[in-house]
Amino acid sequence: MILNGDSIWMPVYSWVVRAFGVIALCLVILPGFGGCSSDAISDLTVYPVKGKVLLADGKPLTTGRVTLVGPGEAEFYGPIGPDGSFSIMNGEKGGVPKGKYIVRIDPELPKGLAKGKPKSKKQLAFPFPRKYADESTSGLTVVVQAGPNDLEPFKLDK
């Protein structure tokens, strides 16, 4: 049977050919995206980074996290402990690739606010000046070098 424009089967045949073409195209293109993952960052050599965050009065900041923002918006972070100390992690590895980073200090959100927006600005009290919660205004930078990096304490002024 030869399919021509007058055949009753022509719409079905046309649909099957198009579907097969789309599936074949996806099978050819999609595997190429396998290399575009964040695994590239995890394959880099990383170096341990640790430090401490102090408030203007010299007392340690006891909650929140320190985030290092690098080129290409890559971010590495670590929680701040009760003594103000932090260690930066890169997924399962502890450390950060060599380079210059801008520092952001993220406050810990109260438990009720972690999933939603605050009802008022008063509800979200920062234990430090808000400028440190934005890398473009924090004024804090670090350079990570090969080997262990014990940073000078970040002293957050008023």
Tab-separated table of C-alpha atoms in Angstrom:
chain	number	residue	atom	x	y	z
A	1	MET	CA	0.000	0.000	0.000
A	2	ILE	CA	1.399	3.356	-0.971
A	3	LEU	CA	0.520	6.291	1.240
A	4	ASN	CA	-0.431	9.408	-0.588
A	5	GLY	CA	-2.270	12.570	0.382
A	6	ASP	CA	-5.660	10.928	-0.261
A	7	SER	CA	-5.109	7.951	2.089
A	8	ILE	CA	-7.099	7.662	5.309
A	9	TRP	CA	-3.894	6.595	7.086
A	10	MET	CA	-1.900	9.677	6.082
A	11	PRO	CA	-2.587	11.688	9.331
A	12	VAL	CA	-1.589	8.699	11.500
A	13	TYR	CA	1.519	8.048	9.428
A	14	SER	CA	2.492	11.719	9.611
A	15	TRP	CA	2.056	11.785	13.411
A	16	VAL	CA	4.150	8.596	13.884
A	17	VAL	CA	6.968	9.953	11.703
A	18	ARG	CA	7.034	13.245	13.613
A	19	ALA	CA	6.959	11.511	17.008
A	20	PHE	CA	9.776	9.182	15.959
A	21	GLY	CA	11.805	12.163	14.749
A	22	VAL	CA	11.356	14.059	18.024
A	23	ILE	CA	12.282	11.012	20.107
A	24	ALA	CA	15.353	10.330	17.957
A	25	LEU	CA	16.433	13.960	18.233
A	26	CYS	CA	16.062	13.885	22.038
A	27	LEU	CA	18.086	10.680	22.277
A	28	VAL	CA	20.887	12.316	20.306
A	29	ILE	CA	20.908	15.707	22.075
A	30	LEU	CA	20.113	14.929	25.738
A	31	PRO	CA	23.191	12.807	26.532
A	32	GLY	CA	25.321	15.820	25.606
A	33	PHE	CA	23.907	17.687	28.587
A	34	GLY	CA	25.350	15.116	30.979
A	35	GLY	CA	28.611	17.048	31.228
A	36	CYS	CA	26.874	20.270	32.243
A	37	SER	CA	26.564	19.645	35.945
A	38	SER	CA	27.927	21.085	39.155
A	39	ASP	CA	30.337	18.128	39.305
A	40	ALA	CA	32.891	20.396	37.634
A	41	ILE	CA	33.179	22.349	40.894
A	42	SER	CA	33.502	19.195	42.968
A	43	ASP	CA	36.389	18.006	40.739
A	44	LEU	CA	38.494	21.092	41.579
A	45	THR	CA	41.221	20.943	44.192
A	46	VAL	CA	39.882	22.550	47.349
A	47	TYR	CA	41.643	23.860	50.423
A	48	PRO	CA	40.360	24.072	54.004
A	49	VAL	CA	39.019	27.467	55.034
A	50	LYS	CA	38.106	28.326	58.595
A	51	GLY	CA	37.724	31.444	60.649
A	52	LYS	CA	35.663	33.287	63.204
A	53	VAL	CA	33.003	36.015	63.147
A	54	LEU	CA	33.019	38.655	65.887
A	55	LEU	CA	30.458	41.354	66.596
A	56	ALA	CA	31.462	44.996	67.124
A	57	ASP	CA	31.714	44.432	70.901
A	58	GLY	CA	34.196	41.573	70.380
A	59	LYS	CA	31.704	38.827	71.253
A	60	PRO	CA	31.291	35.961	68.769
A	61	LEU	CA	28.348	35.808	66.382
A	62	THR	CA	26.735	32.531	67.453
A	63	THR	CA	24.348	31.735	64.575
A	64	GLY	CA	24.059	32.101	60.819
A	65	ARG	CA	26.488	31.173	58.086
A	66	VAL	CA	29.446	32.575	56.208
A	67	THR	CA	29.176	32.470	52.410
A	68	LEU	CA	32.092	32.994	50.014
A	69	VAL	CA	30.927	34.226	46.602
A	70	GLY	CA	33.402	33.642	43.808
A	71	PRO	CA	33.656	34.215	40.089
A	72	GLY	CA	30.661	33.036	38.110
A	73	GLU	CA	28.429	33.317	41.193
A	74	ALA	CA	29.906	30.135	42.704
A	75	GLU	CA	29.069	30.012	46.412
A	76	PHE	CA	30.701	28.073	49.242
A	77	TYR	CA	29.387	28.305	52.768
A	78	GLY	CA	29.640	27.017	56.279
A	79	PRO	CA	27.552	27.393	59.438
A	80	ILE	CA	28.679	29.621	62.291
A	81	GLY	CA	29.098	27.753	65.574
A	82	PRO	CA	28.276	28.918	69.113
A	83	ASP	CA	31.844	30.214	69.538
A	84	GLY	CA	31.700	32.235	66.286
A	85	SER	CA	33.866	29.770	64.340
A	86	PHE	CA	33.076	28.445	60.871
A	87	SER	CA	34.500	26.022	58.300
A	88	ILE	CA	33.605	26.386	54.640
A	89	MET	CA	32.310	23.255	52.906
A	90	ASN	CA	32.041	22.292	49.246
A	91	GLY	CA	29.375	19.603	49.236
A	92	GLU	CA	30.926	16.581	50.944
A	93	LYS	CA	34.448	18.002	50.700
A	94	GLY	CA	35.697	20.542	53.185
A	95	GLY	CA	37.228	23.483	51.416
A	96	VAL	CA	37.226	25.983	48.598
A	97	PRO	CA	39.173	26.296	45.316
A	98	LYS	CA	41.994	28.878	45.186
A	99	GLY	CA	40.914	32.395	44.349
A	100	LYS	CA	39.489	35.679	45.545
A	101	TYR	CA	36.034	35.685	47.153
A	102	ILE	CA	33.570	38.257	48.460
A	103	VAL	CA	32.138	37.394	51.880
A	104	ARG	CA	28.489	37.476	52.893
A	105	ILE	CA	27.216	36.799	56.411
A	106	ASP	CA	23.742	35.254	56.390
A	107	PRO	CA	21.717	35.531	59.603
A	108	GLU	CA	19.865	32.483	60.847
A	109	LEU	CA	16.156	32.853	60.245
A	110	PRO	CA	13.863	32.166	63.188
A	111	LYS	CA	12.336	28.678	62.911
A	112	GLY	CA	8.861	29.993	62.041
A	113	LEU	CA	10.246	32.142	59.217
A	114	ALA	CA	12.404	29.557	57.491
A	115	LYS	CA	9.577	28.639	55.102
A	116	GLY	CA	7.842	32.000	54.688
A	117	LYS	CA	8.386	35.721	54.525
A	118	PRO	CA	8.464	37.769	57.710
A	119	LYS	CA	5.222	39.520	58.575
A	120	SER	CA	7.121	42.640	59.624
A	121	LYS	CA	10.665	43.968	59.531
A	122	LYS	CA	10.670	43.896	63.303
A	123	GLN	CA	10.220	40.123	63.170
A	124	LEU	CA	13.535	39.706	61.314
A	125	ALA	CA	16.053	41.217	63.708
A	126	PHE	CA	19.669	41.129	62.554
A	127	PRO	CA	22.290	40.623	65.262
A	128	PHE	CA	24.671	42.653	63.048
A	129	PRO	CA	24.400	45.475	60.465
A	130	ARG	CA	22.411	44.421	57.378
A	131	LYS	CA	25.201	45.477	55.008
A	132	TYR	CA	27.013	42.212	55.794
A	133	ALA	CA	24.070	40.155	54.497
A	134	ASP	CA	24.767	41.298	50.923
A	135	GLU	CA	28.063	40.547	49.186
A	136	SER	CA	27.877	43.796	47.212
A	137	THR	CA	27.901	45.900	50.407
A	138	SER	CA	29.734	43.745	52.965
A	139	GLY	CA	33.198	45.057	52.135
A	140	LEU	CA	34.661	41.709	53.232
A	141	THR	CA	36.948	39.743	50.909
A	142	VAL	CA	39.265	36.763	51.272
A	143	VAL	CA	41.915	35.153	49.113
A	144	VAL	CA	42.040	31.366	49.360
A	145	GLN	CA	45.509	29.971	48.750
A	146	ALA	CA	46.853	26.446	48.391
A	147	GLY	CA	47.042	24.808	51.792
A	148	PRO	CA	45.123	25.442	55.006
A	149	ASN	CA	43.523	28.887	55.245
A	150	ASP	CA	43.044	30.156	58.800
A	151	LEU	CA	41.405	33.512	58.183
A	152	GLU	CA	41.686	36.578	60.383
A	153	PRO	CA	38.442	37.020	62.343
A	154	PHE	CA	35.727	39.016	60.577
A	155	LYS	CA	34.883	41.859	62.951
A	156	LEU	CA	31.454	43.228	62.094
A	157	ASP	CA	31.356	46.925	62.965
A	158	LYS	CA	28.227	48.884	63.796
